[in-house]
Short mmCIF file of C-alpha atoms in Angstrom, two decimals:
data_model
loop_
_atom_site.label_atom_id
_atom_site.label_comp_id
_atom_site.label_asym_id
_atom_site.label_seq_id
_atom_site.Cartn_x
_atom_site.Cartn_y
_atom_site.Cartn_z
CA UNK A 1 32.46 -27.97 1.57
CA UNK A 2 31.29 -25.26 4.52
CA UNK A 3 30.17 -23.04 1.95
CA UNK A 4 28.06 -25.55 0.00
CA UNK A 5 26.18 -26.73 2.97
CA UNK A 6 26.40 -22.38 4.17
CA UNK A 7 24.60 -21.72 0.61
CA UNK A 8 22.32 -24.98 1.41
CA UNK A 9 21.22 -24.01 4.65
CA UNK A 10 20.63 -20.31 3.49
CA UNK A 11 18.25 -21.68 0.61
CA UNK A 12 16.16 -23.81 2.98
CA UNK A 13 15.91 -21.04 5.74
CA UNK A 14 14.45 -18.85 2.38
CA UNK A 15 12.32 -21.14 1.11
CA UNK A 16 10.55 -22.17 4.83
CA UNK A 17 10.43 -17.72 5.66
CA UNK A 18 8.37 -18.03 1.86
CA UNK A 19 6.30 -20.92 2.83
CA UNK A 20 5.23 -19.14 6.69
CA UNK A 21 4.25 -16.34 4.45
CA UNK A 22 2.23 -17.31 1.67
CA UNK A 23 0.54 -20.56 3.63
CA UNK A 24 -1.91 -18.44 4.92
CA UNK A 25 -2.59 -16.50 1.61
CA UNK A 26 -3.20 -20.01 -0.07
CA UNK A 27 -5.37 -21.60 1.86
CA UNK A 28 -7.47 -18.29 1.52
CA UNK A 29 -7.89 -18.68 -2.18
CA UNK A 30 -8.38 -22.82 -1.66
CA UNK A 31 -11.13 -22.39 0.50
CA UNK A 32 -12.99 -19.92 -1.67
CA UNK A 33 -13.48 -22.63 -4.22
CA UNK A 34 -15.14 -24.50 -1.46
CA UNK A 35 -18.58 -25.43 -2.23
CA UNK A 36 -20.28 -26.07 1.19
CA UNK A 37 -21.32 -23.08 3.22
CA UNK A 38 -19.02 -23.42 5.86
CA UNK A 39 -15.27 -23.29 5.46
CA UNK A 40 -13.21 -26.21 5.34
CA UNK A 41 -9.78 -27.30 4.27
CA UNK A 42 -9.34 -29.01 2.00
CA UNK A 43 -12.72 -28.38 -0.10
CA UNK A 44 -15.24 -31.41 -0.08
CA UNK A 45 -16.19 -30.04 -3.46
CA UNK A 46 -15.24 -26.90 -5.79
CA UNK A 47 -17.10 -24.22 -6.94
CA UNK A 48 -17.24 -20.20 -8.22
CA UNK A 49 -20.07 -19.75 -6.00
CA UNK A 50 -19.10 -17.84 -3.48
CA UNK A 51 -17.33 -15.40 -5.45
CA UNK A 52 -20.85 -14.75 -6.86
CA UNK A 53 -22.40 -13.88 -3.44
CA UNK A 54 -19.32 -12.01 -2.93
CA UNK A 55 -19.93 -10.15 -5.59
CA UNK A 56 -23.61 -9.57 -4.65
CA UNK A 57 -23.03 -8.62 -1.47
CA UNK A 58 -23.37 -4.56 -1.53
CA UNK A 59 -21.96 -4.30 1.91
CA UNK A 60 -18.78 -5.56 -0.47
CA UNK A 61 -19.60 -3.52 -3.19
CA UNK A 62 -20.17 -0.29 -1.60
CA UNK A 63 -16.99 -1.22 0.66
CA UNK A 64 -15.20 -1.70 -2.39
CA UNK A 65 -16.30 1.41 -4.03
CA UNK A 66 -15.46 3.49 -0.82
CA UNK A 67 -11.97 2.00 -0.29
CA UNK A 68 -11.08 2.49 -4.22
CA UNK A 69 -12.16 6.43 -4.26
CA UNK A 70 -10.69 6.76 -1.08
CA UNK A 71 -7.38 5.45 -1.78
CA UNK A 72 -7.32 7.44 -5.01
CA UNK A 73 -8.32 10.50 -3.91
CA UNK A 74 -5.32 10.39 -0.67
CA UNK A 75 -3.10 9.16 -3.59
CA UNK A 76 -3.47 12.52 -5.74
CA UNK A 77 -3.31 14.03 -2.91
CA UNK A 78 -0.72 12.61 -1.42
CA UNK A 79 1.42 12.80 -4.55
CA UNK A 80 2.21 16.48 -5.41
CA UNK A 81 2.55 17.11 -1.26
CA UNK A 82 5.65 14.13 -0.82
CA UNK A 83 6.75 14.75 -4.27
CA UNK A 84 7.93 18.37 -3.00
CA UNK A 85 8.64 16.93 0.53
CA UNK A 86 11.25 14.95 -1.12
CA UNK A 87 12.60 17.25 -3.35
CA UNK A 88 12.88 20.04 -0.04
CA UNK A 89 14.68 17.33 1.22
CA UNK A 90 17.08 16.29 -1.28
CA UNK A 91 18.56 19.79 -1.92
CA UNK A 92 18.35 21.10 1.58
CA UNK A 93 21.75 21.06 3.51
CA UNK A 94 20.07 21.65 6.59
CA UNK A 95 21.63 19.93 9.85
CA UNK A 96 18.18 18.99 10.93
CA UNK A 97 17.42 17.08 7.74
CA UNK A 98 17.34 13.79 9.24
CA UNK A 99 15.01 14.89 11.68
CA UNK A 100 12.63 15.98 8.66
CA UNK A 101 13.16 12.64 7.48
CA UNK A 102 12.15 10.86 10.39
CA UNK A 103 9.21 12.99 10.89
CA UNK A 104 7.57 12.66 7.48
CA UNK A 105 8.77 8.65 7.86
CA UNK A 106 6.63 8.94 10.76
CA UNK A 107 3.55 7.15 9.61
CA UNK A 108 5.21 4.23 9.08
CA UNK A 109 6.80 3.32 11.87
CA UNK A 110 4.03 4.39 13.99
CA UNK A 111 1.33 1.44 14.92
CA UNK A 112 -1.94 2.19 12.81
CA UNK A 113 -3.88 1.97 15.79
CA UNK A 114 -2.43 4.83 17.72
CA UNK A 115 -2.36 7.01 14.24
CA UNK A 116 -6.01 5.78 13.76
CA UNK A 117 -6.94 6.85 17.72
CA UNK A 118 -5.34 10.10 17.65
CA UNK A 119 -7.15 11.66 13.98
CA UNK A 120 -9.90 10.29 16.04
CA UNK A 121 -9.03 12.82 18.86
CA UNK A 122 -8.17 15.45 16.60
CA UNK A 123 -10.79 15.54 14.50
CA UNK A 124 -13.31 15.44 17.07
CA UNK A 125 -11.89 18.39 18.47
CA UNK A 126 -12.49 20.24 15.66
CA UNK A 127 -15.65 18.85 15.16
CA UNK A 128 -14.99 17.28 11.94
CA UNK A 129 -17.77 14.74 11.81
CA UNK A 130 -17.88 13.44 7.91
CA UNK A 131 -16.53 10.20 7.87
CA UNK A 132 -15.69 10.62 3.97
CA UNK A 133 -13.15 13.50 4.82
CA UNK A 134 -11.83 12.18 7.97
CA UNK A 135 -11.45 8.77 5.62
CA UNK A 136 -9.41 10.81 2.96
CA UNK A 137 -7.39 12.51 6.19
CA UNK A 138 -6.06 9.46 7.06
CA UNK A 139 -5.64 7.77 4.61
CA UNK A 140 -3.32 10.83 2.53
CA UNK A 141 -0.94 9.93 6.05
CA UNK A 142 -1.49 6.36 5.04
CA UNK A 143 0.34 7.20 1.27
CA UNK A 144 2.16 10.63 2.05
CA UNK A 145 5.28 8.41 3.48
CA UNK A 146 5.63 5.99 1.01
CA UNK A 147 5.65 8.53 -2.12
CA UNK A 148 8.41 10.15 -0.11
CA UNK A 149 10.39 7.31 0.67
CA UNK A 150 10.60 5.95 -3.30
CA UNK A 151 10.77 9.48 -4.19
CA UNK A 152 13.84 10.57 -2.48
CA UNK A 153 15.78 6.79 -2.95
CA UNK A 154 14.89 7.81 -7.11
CA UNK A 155 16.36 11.17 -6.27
CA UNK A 156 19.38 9.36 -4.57
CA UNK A 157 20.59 8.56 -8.06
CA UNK A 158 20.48 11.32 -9.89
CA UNK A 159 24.02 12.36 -10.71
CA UNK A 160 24.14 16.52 -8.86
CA UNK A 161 26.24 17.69 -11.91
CA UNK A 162 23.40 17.51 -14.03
CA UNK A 163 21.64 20.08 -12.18
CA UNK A 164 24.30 21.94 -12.27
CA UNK A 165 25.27 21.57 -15.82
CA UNK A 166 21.68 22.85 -16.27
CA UNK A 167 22.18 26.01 -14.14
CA UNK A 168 25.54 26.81 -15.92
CA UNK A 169 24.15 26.37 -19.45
CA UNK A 170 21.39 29.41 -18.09
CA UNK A 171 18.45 26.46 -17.33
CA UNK A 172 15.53 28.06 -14.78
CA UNK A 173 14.89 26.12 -11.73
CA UNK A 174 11.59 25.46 -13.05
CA UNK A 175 13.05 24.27 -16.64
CA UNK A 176 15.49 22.07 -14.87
CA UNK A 177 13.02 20.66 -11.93
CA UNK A 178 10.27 19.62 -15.25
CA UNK A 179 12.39 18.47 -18.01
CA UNK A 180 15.40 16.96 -15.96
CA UNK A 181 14.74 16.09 -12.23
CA UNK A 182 10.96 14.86 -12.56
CA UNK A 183 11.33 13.16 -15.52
CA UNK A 184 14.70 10.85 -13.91
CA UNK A 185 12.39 10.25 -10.59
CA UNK A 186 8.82 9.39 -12.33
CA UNK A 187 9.69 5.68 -11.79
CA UNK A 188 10.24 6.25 -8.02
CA UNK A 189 6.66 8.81 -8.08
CA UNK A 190 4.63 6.35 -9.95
CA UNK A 191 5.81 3.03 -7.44
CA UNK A 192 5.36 5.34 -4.15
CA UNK A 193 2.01 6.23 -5.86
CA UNK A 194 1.09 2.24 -6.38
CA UNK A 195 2.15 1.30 -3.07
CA UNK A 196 0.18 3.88 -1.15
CA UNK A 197 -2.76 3.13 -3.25
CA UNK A 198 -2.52 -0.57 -2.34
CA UNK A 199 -1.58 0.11 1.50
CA UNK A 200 -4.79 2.57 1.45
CA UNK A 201 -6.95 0.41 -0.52
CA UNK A 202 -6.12 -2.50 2.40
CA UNK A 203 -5.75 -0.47 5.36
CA UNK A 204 -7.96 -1.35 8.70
CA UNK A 205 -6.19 -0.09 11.36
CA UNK A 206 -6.46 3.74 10.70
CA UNK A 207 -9.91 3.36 9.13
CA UNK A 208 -11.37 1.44 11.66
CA UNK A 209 -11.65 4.66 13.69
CA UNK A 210 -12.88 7.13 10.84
CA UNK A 211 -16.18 5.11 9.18
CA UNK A 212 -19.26 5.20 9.92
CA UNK A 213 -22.29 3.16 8.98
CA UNK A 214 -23.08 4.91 5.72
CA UNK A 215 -19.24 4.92 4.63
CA UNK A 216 -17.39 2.16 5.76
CA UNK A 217 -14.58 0.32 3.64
CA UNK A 218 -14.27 -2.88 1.95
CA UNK A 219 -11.68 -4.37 4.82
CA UNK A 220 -14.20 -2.71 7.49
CA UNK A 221 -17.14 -4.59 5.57
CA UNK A 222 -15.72 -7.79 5.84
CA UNK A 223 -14.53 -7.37 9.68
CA UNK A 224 -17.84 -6.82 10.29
CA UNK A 225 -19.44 -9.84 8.14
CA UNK A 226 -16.74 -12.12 9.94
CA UNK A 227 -18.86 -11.02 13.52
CA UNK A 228 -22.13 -12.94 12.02
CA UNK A 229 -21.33 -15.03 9.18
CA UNK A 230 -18.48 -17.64 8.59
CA UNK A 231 -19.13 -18.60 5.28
CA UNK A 232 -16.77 -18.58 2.15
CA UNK A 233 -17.60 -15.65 0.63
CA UNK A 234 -15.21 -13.92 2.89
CA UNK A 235 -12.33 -15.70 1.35
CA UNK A 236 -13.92 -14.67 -2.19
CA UNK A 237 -13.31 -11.42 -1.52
CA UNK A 238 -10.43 -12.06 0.37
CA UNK A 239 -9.10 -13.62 -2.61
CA UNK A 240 -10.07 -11.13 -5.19
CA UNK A 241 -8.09 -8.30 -2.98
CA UNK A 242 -4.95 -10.73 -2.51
CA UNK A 243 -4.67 -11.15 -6.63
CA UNK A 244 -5.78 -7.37 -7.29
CA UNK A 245 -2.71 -6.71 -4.70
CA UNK A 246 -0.43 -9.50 -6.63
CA UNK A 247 -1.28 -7.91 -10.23
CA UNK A 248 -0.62 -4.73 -9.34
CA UNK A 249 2.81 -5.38 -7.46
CA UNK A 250 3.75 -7.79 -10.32
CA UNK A 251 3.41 -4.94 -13.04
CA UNK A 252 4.71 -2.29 -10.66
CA UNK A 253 8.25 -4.57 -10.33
CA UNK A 254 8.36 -5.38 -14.26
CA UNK A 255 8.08 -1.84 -15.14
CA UNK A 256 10.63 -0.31 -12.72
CA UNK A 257 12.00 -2.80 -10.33
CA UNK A 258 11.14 -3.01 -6.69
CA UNK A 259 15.06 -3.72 -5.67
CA UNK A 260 16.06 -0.21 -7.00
CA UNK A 261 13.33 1.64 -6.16
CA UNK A 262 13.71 0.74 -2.39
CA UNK A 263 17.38 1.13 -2.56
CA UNK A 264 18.69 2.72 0.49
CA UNK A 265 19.87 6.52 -0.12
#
């Protein structure tokens, strides 16, 4: 009997932590069908409209634009840089190898405020005044941690004796890093990759500090819409970057599982 009401209990505290989070995320997308031009909840009256002035907005679409070649750009960056981070890491026997992982972990754990104010700082110091390079900067910290992180728990799996079975059958390092190891950790590459694109694409904090008024990005663009207009476009496009998020997490765990990837290592 305790553990039926135990496994009860445990389903309703799940299902109310599920309902705190994705409240707020629905009533986003209800309102956007809102017709009026002020938001309300629930809608007097549905409509696409205000995805259409969304979508005509260029403060959106250049936001939009800046955000995607930003966050693709620090991704392929990014990539190669925590792909060999990780690797460094996984076959170094180094006593200070949890230090290195801490460091490069860094970024995460770090608020995005105080990472945003100090490229700030040390940018200006070097008189780095394009906000498109400071942009990319920041935002290859942004990714860098997260290609590591799924990179190294893929690498946590990989059985050592096949690397050495390759070295004792006369394998280079080079033959068995590109046709064994790389090919075992793509899946944990390719969801670091995803994530840091999405996490870049979305970011505020760090960018906040790094636009300017000719580059500024989509989340920056609708900040400063929010300061002079309340109307529902903002949940329009709010909407259309919660379900680009959704797809794109959706495929990411049907293809190689989000569980496993973030295993611990």
């Amino acid at each position: 009997m305790t553990d039926i009401v135990q496994g009860y209990s445990f389903r309703i505290v799940v299902w109310a932590l599920y309902i705190f989070l994705l409240a707020p995320l629905v009533c986003v997308v209800i309102v956007s069908f809102n017709y009026e031009p002020v938001q309300s909840f629930p809608p007097s009256a549905w409509s696409l409209r205000w995805y259409g002035e969304a979508l005509r907005n260029s403060n959106f679409v250049n936001g939009a634009f800046v955000s995607a070649w930003v966050a693709l750009g620090a991704t392929l960056i990014a990539t190669p840089i925590g792909v060999m981070a990780a690797l460094g890491l996984w076959s170094s026997s180094s006593r200070f190898k949890p230090a290195l992982e801490a460091l490069f972990i860094a970024p995460i754990i770090v608020p995005g405020l105080v990472t945003g104010i100090s490229l700030l700082v040390a940018l200006s110091a070097v008189e780095m005044r394009a906000a498109p390079v400071k942009l990319l900067i920041g935002h290859v910290l942004i990714v860098l941690p997260y290609v590591i992180r799924t990179t190294l728990a893929s690498l946590a799996q990989i059985n050592p004796s096949l690397k050495e079975a390759a070295e004792t059958l006369g394998a280079s390092y080079r033959q068995t890093l590109f046709e064994i190891i790389l090919p075992l950790v793509r899946p944990g590459i390719v969801a670091g990759m995803i994530f840091g694109f999405i996490l870049s694409f979305d970011d505020v904090n760090v960018s906040l500090f790094l636009v300017d008024a000719r580059t500024t990005t989509l989340p920056i663009s609708v900040m400063s819409y929010l300061q002079y207009s309340f109307d529902p476009s903002v949940a329009a496009i709010s909407s259309l970057m919660i379900a680009m998020t959704f797809v794109i997490t959706l495929v990411l765990e049907r293809m190689f599982g989000l569980k496993r990837l973030f295993a611990g290592h």
